[in-house]
Structure formats: structure tokens, C-alpha cells
GROMACS .gro file of C-alpha atoms in nm:
model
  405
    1UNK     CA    1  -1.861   0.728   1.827
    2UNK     CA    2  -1.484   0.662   1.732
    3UNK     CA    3  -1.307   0.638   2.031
    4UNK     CA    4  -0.939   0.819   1.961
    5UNK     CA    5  -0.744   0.680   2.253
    6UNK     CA    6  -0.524   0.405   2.111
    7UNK     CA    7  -0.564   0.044   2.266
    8UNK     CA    8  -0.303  -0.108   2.472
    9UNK     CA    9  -0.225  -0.329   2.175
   10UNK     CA   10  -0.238  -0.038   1.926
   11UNK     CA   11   0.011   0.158   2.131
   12UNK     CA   12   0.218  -0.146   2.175
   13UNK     CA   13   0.201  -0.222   1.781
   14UNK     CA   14   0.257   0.157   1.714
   15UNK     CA   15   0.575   0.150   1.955
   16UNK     CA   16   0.728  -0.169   1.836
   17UNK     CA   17   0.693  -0.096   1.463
   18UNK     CA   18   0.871   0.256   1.514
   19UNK     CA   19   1.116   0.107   1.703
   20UNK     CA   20   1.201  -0.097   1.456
   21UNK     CA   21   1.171   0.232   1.155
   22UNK     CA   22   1.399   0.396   1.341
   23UNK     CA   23   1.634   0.127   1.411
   24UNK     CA   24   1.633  -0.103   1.128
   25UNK     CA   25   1.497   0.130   0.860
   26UNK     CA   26   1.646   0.424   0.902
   27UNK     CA   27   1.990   0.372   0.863
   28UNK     CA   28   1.959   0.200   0.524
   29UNK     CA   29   1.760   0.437   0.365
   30UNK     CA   30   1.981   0.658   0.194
   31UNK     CA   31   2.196   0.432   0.058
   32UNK     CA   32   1.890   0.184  -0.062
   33UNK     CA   33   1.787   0.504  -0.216
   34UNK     CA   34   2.111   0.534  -0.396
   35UNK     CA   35   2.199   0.192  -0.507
   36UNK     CA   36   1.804   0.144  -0.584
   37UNK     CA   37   1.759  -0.184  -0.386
   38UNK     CA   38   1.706  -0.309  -0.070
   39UNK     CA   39   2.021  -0.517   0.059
   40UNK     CA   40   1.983  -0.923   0.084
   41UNK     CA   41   2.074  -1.011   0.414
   42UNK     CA   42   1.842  -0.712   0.569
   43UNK     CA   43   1.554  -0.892   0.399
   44UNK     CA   44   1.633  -1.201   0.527
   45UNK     CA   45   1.739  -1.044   0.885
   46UNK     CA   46   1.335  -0.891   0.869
   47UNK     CA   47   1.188  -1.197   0.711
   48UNK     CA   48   1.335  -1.398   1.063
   49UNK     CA   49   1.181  -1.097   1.268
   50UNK     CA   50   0.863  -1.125   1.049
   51UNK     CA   51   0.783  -0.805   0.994
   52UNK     CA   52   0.558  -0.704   0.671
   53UNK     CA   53   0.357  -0.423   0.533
   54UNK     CA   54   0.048  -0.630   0.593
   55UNK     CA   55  -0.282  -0.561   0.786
   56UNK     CA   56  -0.315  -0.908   0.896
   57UNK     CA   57   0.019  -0.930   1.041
   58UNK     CA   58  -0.047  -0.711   1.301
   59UNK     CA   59  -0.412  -0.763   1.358
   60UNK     CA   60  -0.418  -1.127   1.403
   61UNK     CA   61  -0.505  -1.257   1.009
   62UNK     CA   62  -0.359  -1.472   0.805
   63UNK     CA   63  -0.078  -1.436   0.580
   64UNK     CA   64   0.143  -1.583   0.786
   65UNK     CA   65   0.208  -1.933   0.882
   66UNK     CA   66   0.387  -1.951   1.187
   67UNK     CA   67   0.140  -2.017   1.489
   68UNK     CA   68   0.349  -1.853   1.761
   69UNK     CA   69   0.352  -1.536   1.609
   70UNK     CA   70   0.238  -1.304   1.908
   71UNK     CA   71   0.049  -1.064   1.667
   72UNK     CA   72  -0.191  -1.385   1.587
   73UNK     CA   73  -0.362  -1.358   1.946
   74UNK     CA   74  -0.684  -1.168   1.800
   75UNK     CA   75  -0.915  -0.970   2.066
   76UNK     CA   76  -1.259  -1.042   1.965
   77UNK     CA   77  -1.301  -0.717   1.796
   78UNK     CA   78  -1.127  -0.680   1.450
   79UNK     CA   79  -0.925  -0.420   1.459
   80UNK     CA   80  -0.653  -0.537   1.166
   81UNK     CA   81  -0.724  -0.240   0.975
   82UNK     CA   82  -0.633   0.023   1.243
   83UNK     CA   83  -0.359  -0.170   1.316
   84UNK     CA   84  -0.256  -0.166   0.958
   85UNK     CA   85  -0.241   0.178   0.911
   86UNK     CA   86  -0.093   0.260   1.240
   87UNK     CA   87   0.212   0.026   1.146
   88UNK     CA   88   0.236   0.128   0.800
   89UNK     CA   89   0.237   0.500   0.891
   90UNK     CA   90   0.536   0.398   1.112
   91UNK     CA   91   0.721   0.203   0.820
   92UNK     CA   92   0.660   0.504   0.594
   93UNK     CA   93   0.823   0.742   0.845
   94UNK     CA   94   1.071   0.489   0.853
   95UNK     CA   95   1.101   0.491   0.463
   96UNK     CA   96   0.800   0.422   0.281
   97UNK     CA   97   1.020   0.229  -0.048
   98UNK     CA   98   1.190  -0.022   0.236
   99UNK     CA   99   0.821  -0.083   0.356
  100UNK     CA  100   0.696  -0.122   0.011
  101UNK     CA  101   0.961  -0.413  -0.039
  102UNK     CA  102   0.898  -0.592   0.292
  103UNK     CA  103   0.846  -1.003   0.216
  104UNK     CA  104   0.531  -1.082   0.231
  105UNK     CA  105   0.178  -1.079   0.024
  106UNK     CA  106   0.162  -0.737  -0.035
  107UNK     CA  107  -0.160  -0.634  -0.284
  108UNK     CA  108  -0.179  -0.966  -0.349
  109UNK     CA  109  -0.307  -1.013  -0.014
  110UNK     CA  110  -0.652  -0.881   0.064
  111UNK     CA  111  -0.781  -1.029  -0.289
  112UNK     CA  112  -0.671  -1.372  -0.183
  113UNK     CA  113  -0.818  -1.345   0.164
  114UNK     CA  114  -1.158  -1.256   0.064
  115UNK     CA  115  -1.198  -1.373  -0.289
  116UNK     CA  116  -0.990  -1.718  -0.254
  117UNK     CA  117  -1.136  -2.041  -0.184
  118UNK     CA  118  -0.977  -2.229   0.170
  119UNK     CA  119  -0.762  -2.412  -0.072
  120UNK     CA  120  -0.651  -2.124  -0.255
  121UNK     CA  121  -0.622  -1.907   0.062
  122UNK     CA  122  -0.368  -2.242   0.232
  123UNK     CA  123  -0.161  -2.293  -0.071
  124UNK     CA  124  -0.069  -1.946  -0.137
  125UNK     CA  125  -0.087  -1.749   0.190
  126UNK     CA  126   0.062  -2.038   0.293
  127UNK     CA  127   0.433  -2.013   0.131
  128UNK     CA  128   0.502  -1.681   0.373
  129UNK     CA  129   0.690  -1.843   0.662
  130UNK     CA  130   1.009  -1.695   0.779
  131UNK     CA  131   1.211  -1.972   0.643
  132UNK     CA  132   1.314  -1.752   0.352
  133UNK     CA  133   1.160  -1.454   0.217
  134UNK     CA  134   0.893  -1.430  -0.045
  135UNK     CA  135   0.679  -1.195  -0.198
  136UNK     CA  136   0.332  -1.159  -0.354
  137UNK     CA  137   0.212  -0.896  -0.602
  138UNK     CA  138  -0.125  -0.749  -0.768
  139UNK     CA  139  -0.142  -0.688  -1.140
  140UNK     CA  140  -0.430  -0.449  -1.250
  141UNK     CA  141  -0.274  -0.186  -1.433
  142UNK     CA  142  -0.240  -0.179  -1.800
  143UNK     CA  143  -0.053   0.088  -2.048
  144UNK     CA  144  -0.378   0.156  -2.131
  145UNK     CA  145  -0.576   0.068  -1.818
  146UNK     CA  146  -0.424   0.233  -1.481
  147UNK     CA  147  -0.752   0.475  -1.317
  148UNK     CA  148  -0.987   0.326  -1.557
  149UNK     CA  149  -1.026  -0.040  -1.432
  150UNK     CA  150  -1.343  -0.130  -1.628
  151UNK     CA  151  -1.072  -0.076  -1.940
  152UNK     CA  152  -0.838  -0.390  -1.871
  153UNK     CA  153  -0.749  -0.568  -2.232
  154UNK     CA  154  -0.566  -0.910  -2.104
  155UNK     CA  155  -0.718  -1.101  -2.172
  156UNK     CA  156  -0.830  -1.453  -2.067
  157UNK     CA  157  -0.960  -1.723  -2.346
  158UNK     CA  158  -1.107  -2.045  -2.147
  159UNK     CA  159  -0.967  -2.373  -2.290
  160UNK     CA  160  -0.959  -2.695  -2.152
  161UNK     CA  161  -0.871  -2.731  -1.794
  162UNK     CA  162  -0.816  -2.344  -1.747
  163UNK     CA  163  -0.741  -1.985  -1.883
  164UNK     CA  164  -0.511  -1.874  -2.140
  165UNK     CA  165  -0.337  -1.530  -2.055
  166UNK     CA  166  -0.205  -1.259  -2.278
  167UNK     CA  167  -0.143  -0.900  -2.199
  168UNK     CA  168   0.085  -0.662  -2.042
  169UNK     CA  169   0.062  -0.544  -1.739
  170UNK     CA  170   0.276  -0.215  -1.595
  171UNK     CA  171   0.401  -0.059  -1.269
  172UNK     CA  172   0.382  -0.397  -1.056
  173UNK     CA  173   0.513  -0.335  -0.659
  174UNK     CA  174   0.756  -0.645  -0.623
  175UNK     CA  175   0.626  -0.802  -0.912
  176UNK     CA  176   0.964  -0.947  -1.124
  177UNK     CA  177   1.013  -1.129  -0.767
  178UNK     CA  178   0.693  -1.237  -0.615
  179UNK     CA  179   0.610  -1.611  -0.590
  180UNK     CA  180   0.298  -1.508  -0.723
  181UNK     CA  181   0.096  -1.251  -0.889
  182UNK     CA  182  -0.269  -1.171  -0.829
  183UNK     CA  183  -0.368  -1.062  -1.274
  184UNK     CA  184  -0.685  -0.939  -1.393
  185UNK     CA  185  -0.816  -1.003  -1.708
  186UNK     CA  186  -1.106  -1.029  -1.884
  187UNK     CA  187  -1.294  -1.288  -2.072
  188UNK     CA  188  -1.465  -1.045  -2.321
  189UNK     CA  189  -1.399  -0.672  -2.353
  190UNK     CA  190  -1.765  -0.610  -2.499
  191UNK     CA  191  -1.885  -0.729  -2.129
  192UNK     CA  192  -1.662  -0.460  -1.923
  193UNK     CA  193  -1.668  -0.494  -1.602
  194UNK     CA  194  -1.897  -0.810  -1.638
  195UNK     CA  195  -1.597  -1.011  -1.818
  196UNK     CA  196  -1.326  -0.947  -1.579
  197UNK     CA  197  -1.162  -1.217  -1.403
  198UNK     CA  198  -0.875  -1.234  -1.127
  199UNK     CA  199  -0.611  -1.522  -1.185
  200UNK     CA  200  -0.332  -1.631  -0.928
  201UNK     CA  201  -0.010  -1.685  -1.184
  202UNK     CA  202   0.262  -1.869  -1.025
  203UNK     CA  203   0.640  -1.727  -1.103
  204UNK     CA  204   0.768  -1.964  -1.309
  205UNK     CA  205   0.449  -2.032  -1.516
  206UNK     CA  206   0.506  -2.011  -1.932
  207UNK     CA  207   0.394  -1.749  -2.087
  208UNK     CA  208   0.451  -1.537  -1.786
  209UNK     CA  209   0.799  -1.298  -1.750
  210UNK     CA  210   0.934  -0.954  -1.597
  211UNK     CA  211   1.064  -0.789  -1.903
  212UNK     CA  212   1.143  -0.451  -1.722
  213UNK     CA  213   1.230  -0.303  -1.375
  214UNK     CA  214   1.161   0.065  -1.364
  215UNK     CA  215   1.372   0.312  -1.281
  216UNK     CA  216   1.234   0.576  -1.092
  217UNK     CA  217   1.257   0.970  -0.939
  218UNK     CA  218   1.140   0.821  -0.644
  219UNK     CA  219   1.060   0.464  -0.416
  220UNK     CA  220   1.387   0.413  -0.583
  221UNK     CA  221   1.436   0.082  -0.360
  222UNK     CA  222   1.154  -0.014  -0.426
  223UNK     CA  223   1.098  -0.325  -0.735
  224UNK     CA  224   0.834  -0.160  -0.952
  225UNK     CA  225   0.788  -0.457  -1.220
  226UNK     CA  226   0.631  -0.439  -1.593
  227UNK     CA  227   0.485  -0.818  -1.666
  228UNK     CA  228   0.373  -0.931  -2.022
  229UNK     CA  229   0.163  -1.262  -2.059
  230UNK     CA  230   0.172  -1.465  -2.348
  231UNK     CA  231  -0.021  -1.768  -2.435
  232UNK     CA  232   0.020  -1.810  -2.071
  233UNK     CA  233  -0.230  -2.092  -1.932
  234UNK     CA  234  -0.327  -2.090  -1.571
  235UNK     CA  235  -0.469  -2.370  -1.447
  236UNK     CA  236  -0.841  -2.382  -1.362
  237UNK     CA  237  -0.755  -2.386  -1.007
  238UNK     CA  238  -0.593  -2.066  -0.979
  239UNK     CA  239  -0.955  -1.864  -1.076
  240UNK     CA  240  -0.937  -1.683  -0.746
  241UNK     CA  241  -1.270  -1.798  -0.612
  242UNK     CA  242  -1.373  -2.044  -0.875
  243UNK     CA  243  -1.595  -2.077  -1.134
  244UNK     CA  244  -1.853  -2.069  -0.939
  245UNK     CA  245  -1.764  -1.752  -0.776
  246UNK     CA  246  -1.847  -1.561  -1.066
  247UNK     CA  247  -2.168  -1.778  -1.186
  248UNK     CA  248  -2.337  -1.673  -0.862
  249UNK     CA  249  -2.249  -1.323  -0.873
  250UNK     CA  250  -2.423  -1.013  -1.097
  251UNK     CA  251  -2.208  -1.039  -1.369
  252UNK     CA  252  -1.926  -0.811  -1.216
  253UNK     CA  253  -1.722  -1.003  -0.975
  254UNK     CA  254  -1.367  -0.948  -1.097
  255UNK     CA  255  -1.448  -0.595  -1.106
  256UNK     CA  256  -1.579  -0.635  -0.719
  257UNK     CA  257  -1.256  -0.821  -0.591
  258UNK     CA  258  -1.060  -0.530  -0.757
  259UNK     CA  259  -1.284  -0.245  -0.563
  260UNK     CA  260  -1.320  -0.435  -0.292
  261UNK     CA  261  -0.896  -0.464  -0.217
  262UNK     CA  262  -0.829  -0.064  -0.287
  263UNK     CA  263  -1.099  -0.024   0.008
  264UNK     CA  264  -0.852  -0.182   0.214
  265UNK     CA  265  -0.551  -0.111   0.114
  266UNK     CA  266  -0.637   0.308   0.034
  267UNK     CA  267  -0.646   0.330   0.328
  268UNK     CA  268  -0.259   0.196   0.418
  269UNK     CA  269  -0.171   0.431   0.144
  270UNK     CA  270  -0.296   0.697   0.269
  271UNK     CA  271  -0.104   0.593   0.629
  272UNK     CA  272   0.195   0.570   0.447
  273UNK     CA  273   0.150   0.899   0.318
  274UNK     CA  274   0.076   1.080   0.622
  275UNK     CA  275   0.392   0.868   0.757
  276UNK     CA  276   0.625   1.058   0.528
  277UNK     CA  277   0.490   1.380   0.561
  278UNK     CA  278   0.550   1.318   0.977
  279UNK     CA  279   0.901   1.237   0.876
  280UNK     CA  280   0.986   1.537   0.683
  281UNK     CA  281   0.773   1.798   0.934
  282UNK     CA  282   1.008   1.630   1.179
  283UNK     CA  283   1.322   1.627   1.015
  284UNK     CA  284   1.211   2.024   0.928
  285UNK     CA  285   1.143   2.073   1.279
  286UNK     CA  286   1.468   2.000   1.432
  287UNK     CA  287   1.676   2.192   1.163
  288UNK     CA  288   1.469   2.486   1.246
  289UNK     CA  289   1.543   2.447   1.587
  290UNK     CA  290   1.912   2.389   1.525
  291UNK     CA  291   1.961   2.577   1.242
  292UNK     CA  292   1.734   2.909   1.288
  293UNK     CA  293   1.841   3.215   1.514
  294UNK     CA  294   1.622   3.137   1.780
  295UNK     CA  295   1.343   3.428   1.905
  296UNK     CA  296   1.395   3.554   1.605
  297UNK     CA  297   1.096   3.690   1.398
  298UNK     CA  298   1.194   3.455   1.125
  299UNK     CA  299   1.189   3.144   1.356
  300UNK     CA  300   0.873   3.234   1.460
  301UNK     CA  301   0.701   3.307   1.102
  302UNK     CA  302   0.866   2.925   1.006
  303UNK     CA  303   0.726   2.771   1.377
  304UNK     CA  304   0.399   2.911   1.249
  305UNK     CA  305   0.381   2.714   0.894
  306UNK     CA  306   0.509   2.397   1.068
  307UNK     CA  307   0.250   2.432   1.315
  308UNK     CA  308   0.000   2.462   0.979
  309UNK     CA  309   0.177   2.133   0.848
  310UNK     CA  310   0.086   1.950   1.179
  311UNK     CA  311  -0.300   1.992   1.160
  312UNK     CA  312  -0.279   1.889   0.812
  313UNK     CA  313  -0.109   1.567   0.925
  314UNK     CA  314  -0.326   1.494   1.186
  315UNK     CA  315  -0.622   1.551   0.979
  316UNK     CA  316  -0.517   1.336   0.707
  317UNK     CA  317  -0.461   1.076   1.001
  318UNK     CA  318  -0.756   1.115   1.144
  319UNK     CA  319  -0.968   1.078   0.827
  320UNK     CA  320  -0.728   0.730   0.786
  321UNK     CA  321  -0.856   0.574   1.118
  322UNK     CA  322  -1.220   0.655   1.003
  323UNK     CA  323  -1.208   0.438   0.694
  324UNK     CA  324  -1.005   0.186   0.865
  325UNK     CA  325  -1.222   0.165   1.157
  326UNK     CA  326  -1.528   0.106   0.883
  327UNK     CA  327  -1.336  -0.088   0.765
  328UNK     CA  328  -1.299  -0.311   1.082
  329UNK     CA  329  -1.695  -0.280   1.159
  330UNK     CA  330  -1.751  -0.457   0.808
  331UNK     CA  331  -1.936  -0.132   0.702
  332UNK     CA  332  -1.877   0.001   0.345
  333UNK     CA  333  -1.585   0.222   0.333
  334UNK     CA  334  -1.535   0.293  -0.041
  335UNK     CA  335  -1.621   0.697   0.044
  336UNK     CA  336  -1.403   0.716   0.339
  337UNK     CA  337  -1.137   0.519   0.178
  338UNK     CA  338  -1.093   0.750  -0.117
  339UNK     CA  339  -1.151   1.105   0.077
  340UNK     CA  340  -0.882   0.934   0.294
  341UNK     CA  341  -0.622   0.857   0.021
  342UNK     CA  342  -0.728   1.190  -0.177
  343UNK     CA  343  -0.653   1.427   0.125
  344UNK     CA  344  -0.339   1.228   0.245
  345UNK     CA  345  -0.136   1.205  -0.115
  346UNK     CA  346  -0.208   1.609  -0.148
  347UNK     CA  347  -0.104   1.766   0.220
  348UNK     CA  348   0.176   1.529   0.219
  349UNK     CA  349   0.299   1.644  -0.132
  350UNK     CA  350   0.215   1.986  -0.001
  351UNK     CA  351   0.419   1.935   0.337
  352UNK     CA  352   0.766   1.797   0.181
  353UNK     CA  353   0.748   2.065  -0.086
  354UNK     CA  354   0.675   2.293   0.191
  355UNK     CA  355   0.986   2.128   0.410
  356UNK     CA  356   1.226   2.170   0.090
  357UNK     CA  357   1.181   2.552   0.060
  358UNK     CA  358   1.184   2.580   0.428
  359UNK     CA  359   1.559   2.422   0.409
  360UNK     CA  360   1.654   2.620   0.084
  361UNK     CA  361   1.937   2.459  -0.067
  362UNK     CA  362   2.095   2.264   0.226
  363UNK     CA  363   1.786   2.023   0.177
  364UNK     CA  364   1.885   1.938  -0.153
  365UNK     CA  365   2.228   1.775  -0.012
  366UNK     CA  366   2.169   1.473   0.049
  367UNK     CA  367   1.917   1.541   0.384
  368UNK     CA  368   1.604   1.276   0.440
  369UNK     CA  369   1.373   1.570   0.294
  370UNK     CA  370   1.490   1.545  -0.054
  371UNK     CA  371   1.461   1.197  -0.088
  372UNK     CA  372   1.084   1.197   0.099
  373UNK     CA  373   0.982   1.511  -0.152
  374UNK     CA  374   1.015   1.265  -0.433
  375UNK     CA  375   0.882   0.968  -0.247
  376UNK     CA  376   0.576   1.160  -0.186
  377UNK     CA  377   0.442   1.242  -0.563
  378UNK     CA  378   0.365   0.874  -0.651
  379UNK     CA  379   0.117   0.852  -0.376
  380UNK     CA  380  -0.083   1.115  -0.528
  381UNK     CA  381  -0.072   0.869  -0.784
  382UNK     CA  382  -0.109   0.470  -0.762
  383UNK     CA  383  -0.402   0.299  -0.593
  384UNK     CA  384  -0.591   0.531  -0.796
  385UNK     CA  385  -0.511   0.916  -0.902
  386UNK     CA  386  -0.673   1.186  -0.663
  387UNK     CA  387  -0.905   1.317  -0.971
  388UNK     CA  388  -1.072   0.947  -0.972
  389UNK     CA  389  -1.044   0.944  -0.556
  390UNK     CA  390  -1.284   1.257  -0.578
  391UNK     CA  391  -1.498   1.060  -0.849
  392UNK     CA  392  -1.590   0.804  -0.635
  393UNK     CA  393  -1.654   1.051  -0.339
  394UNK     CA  394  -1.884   1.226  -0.580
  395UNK     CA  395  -2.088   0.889  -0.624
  396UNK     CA  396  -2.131   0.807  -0.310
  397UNK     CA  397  -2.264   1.159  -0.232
  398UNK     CA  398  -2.485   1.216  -0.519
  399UNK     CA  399  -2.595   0.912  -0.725
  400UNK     CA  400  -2.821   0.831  -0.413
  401UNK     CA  401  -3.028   1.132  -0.458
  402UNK     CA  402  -3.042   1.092  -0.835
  403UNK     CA  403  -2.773   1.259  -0.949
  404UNK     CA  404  -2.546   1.092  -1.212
  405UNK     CA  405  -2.178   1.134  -1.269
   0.00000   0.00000   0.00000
């Protein structure tokens, strides 16, 4: 049975991260909004503090290299997945686009922690100390490859002493700044998911270059990167896992290490989500309060749909912890982790369109509400659109009893 009493260390993670939202976060994000970036010396300033959007930062992992860092004292049982979400629904309520551009690993993180051999996992997990800020990234999506996985085209010719790269690769988090980028490709297309590899490029690698930033309606502040690879060799040594990894495995592994990061980070998406629809029920909340004649029939019919808003919140949450806590039990969480993600990116879209009309007008001038109601669409979106999040539900369900999709 899920217990649904937060630790002592989840309350004090949950506490200290909003803290720090509120704080920190909060009074940046408009104008990071406006000027689309996040300012320099704030990044810095949270790189010193290290904070991240990272599971293992606050359950005891290990992206990060400094030893005295407090949130390294694991209990003996994992629990870096609920802590995960828990923080990142804070960051999100804090602004989910400052979260999003954090130093740290990022995507790039789970693959490297459970695909990457020790070597691989030292030298670039490694490089995240709080000396100065870096960032990692994950490159799976293609122009003509972003739901559809098994469709990736770079692809990866093997030569002497490693892998040749070309492709292009589109809507990369962080990815025109990250020390590194986690890239799929594939060593035959006629294989599918059987030829697909996943490479660790180093920035400065040729071959390998940003040509675009994106521009966006919303996670303005947030560096969404396109990448474009050609001729670009990667040594042998960054095949994250090596060869052997993929010898010994049924033919699929690339495809695997791809599945097997959106089951942990869905889930922090769908936290995030649920995050900013708690910010704009609460920002709603209080202008009703302020704003709306109070006793009045009217207050009350508006009380009534925020109260709505709140169970949908709290569901979405609750289906979060579920997959997390899976998650944390090292029990397959692909179902959870989709119905989790699915459910969040809709009531939260629902909730800040909900918030907007509730504010009329006023809400489009410059209040927290308009900026969160465009926020909120691309997480209906990335890590998988909710039509493919209800696909893989559908598997799980029914392929067992015979029943093919």
C-alpha cells in the first residue's frame, strides 16, 4: 500500500525547494519570460547553491560531484524518484522554463546513469560541480522522428576507432549549451529499433553545431536547441554502454535506453505540470478573493470551479507519486508513467485555460496566468504527445490478453 504521508526528508525537500521557487524563482520570471533567457549571474548564484532539476540531486544519486552535498546522505530505501517529482513540481510552480534551464544533466542524465559504463558515468556526470555551471542534453527527436522513436534517420556508419554521425536533430532542452549531448542514431534503418544506438557527443566535437535557437509562445527562457551532425565522428568510447552493451542485448538496446529514460523522467513532467497548474489555481484563487464581491452568488459559482480545479490537481499528483514510487521499487512503470504524464499535460492545460477566462481580460496584462497558460501547452506535448501516452497505456492493458494495437 502507498503510504501518502510525506517523509521527514520529503517534507524537508518539498519545503526547501519552494522556498527557494518562491524566493529565487519567482521574481525573475516575468522578465526571463520577456527577454527569453535566464540571466548569467542567477545561474551561477544557483549553480554555487546547487540546485538542479534532477532526481538524483535530491535523492542521494549521482550527478553531482561534490561529497558534502547534504542531499547525498541516502536512507536505505530509494526514494529519488518521489523526491524528484516533489521538487520539480515545486520548481514548476516556481516557473517551470527557469527549472528547465537549471545547470546540470538534465535528459541527458538518467540514460548515462543506467546505460553508461563506470567510466562513462565518472567522466561525464563528473564535469557537474559547482565550480561553474554546465549543462547536459538528450537528442532523440528528429523533423521527421518526434512520437515515433523507432523512425530516427541519423545515422551512425562504424569506421575505425568509432561512429560517424550525420543527421539533424530538433527541439533540444539546453542543447546549443550543454557540455554534452546524449544522440540517438541508428546503424541501419532496415533494422528499426534493432539498429539504434545512443552516442555521448562532446560540445566542441566536428561535425557537431547548434544552427538554431527557437523562439517560442511559451518556456520562452528556456534554450530549446536544433543540432545537425555532419560527418561527425565520435569516438568508440562514447557508445553509451559499449559495444558490448548492445551484442548482449535482443537486438533493441538503443531503443530500450530511450524507453527506459521517458519512464523516469514522464514522470517529472508530469510534476512539473501539475506544478503550474497549482500556480495558476493559486494565483486565480487570491484574485477571486481580492477581486470578487465577496458572498456574492458569483463568488460562490467561481469558488465552486476552483474547488473542481483542485481535485484535478491532486489527482494528477497523486497518479505522479504512483509511477514514481514504481519507479523507486524497481518495478516497471512504463503504464503508470504515461497515464501519469497523459492526465497531468491535459487538466493542467484545462486549469490555466480555465484560470484565464476566470480573470477575463485583466489576466491577459501581464499577470503570472498568462504566461503559465502558454507554458502549459508544450507539456501536452514533448516527452511524448498524449495520443502516444494513451498508446502505450493501451499495450500494457491489452497486448497481454492477446489483443494487438
Amino acid at each position: 500500500m502507498i503510504d501518502f504521508e510525506l517523509s521527514p526528508q520529503q517534507k524537508q525537500v518539498r519545503d526547501m525547494v519552494h522556498w527557494f521557487a518562491e524566493h529565487e524563482v519567482r521574481p525573475i520570471s516575468l522578465l526571463a519570460d520577456q527577454e527569453e533567457r535566464v540571466p548569467d549571474d542567477w545561474l551561477h548564484k544557483v549553480n554555487r547553491m546547487g540546485i538542479t532539476l534532477s532526481m538524483s540531486n535530491f535523492g542521494g544519486g549521482g550527478d553531482r560531484k561534490n561529497k558534502d552535498d547534504a542531499a547525498r546522505k541516502e536512507p536505505r530505501e530509494r526514494q529519488s524518484n518521489r523526491l524528484g517529482v516533489i521538487a520539480a513540481e515545486e520548481l514548476a510552480w516556481g516557473d517551470p522554463a527557469i527549472a528547465l534551464s537549471l545547470p546540470g544533466p538534465g535528459l541527458g542524465g538518467p540514460p548515462v546513469m543506467s546505460t553508461g559504463t563506470p567510466e562513462q558515468k565518472e567522466r561525464f556526470l563528473g564535469i557537474f560541480t559547482r565550480e561553474e555551471p554546465r549543462w547536459g542534453a538528450y537528442a532523440l527527436t528528429e523533423p521527421g522522428a518526434g512520437s515515433d522513436v523507432s523512425g530516427i534517420r541519423t545515422s551512425a556508419k562504424k569506421v575505425d576507432g568509432g561512429y560517424v554521425l550525420n543527421g539533424h536533430k530538433v527541439y533540444i532542452t539546453n542543447g546549443g549549451r550543454a557540455s554534452w549531448v546524449v544522440a540517438f542514431a541508428t546503424v541501419d534503418p532496415s533494422l528499426g529499433r534493432a539498429g539504434h544506438r545512443a552516442f555521448v557527443v562532446e560540445k566542441g566535437t566536428p561535425g557537431f553545431t547548434c544552427t538554431r535557437v527557437a523562439h517560442k509562445m511559451g518556456l520562452r527562457a528556456s534554450e530549446t536547441a536544433e543540432l545537425v551532425f555532419e560527418d561527425c565522428f565520435v569516438p568508440i568510447d562514447n557508445l553509451l554502454g559499449g559495444e558490448a552493451h548492445y551484442e548482449n542485448r535482443a537486438g533493441s538496446s538503443g531503443f530500450r535506453v530511450a524507453m527506459s529514460t521517458f519512464d523516469s523522467t514522464r514522470p517529472i513532467v508530469a510534476a512539473m505540470a501539475v506544478g503550474i497548474a497549482r500556480a495558476a489555481y493559486e494565483y486565480t484563487l487570491d484574485f477571486v478573493k481580492r477581486e470578487y464581491p465577496r458572498g456574492s452568488r458569483l463568488q460562490s459559482d467561481v469558488l465552486a470551479k476552483l474547488g473542481e480545479m483542485d481535485s484535478k490537481i491532486h489527482a494528477a499528483r497523486l497518479l505522479t507519486w504512483e509511477a514514481a514510487w514504481k519507479a523507486d521499487l524497481g518495478q516497471p512503470n512504463a503504464k503508470e508513467a504515461a497515464m501519469c504524464k497523459a492526465h497531468a499535460g491535459r487538466i493542467s492545460l484545462e486549469v490555466c485555460a480555465d484560470c484565464l477566462e476566470i480573470m477575463g481580460p485583466i489576466g491577459l496584462d501581464g499577470h503570472l496566468v498568462e504566461k503559465l497558460y502558454r507554458d502549459v501547452k508544450v507539456f501536452d506535448i514533448f516527452e511524448g504527445t498524449n495520443q502516444i501516452q494513451h498508446l502505450i497505456v493501451a499495450r500494457r492493458l491489452y497486448e497481454p490478453h492477446g489483443l494487438r494495437l
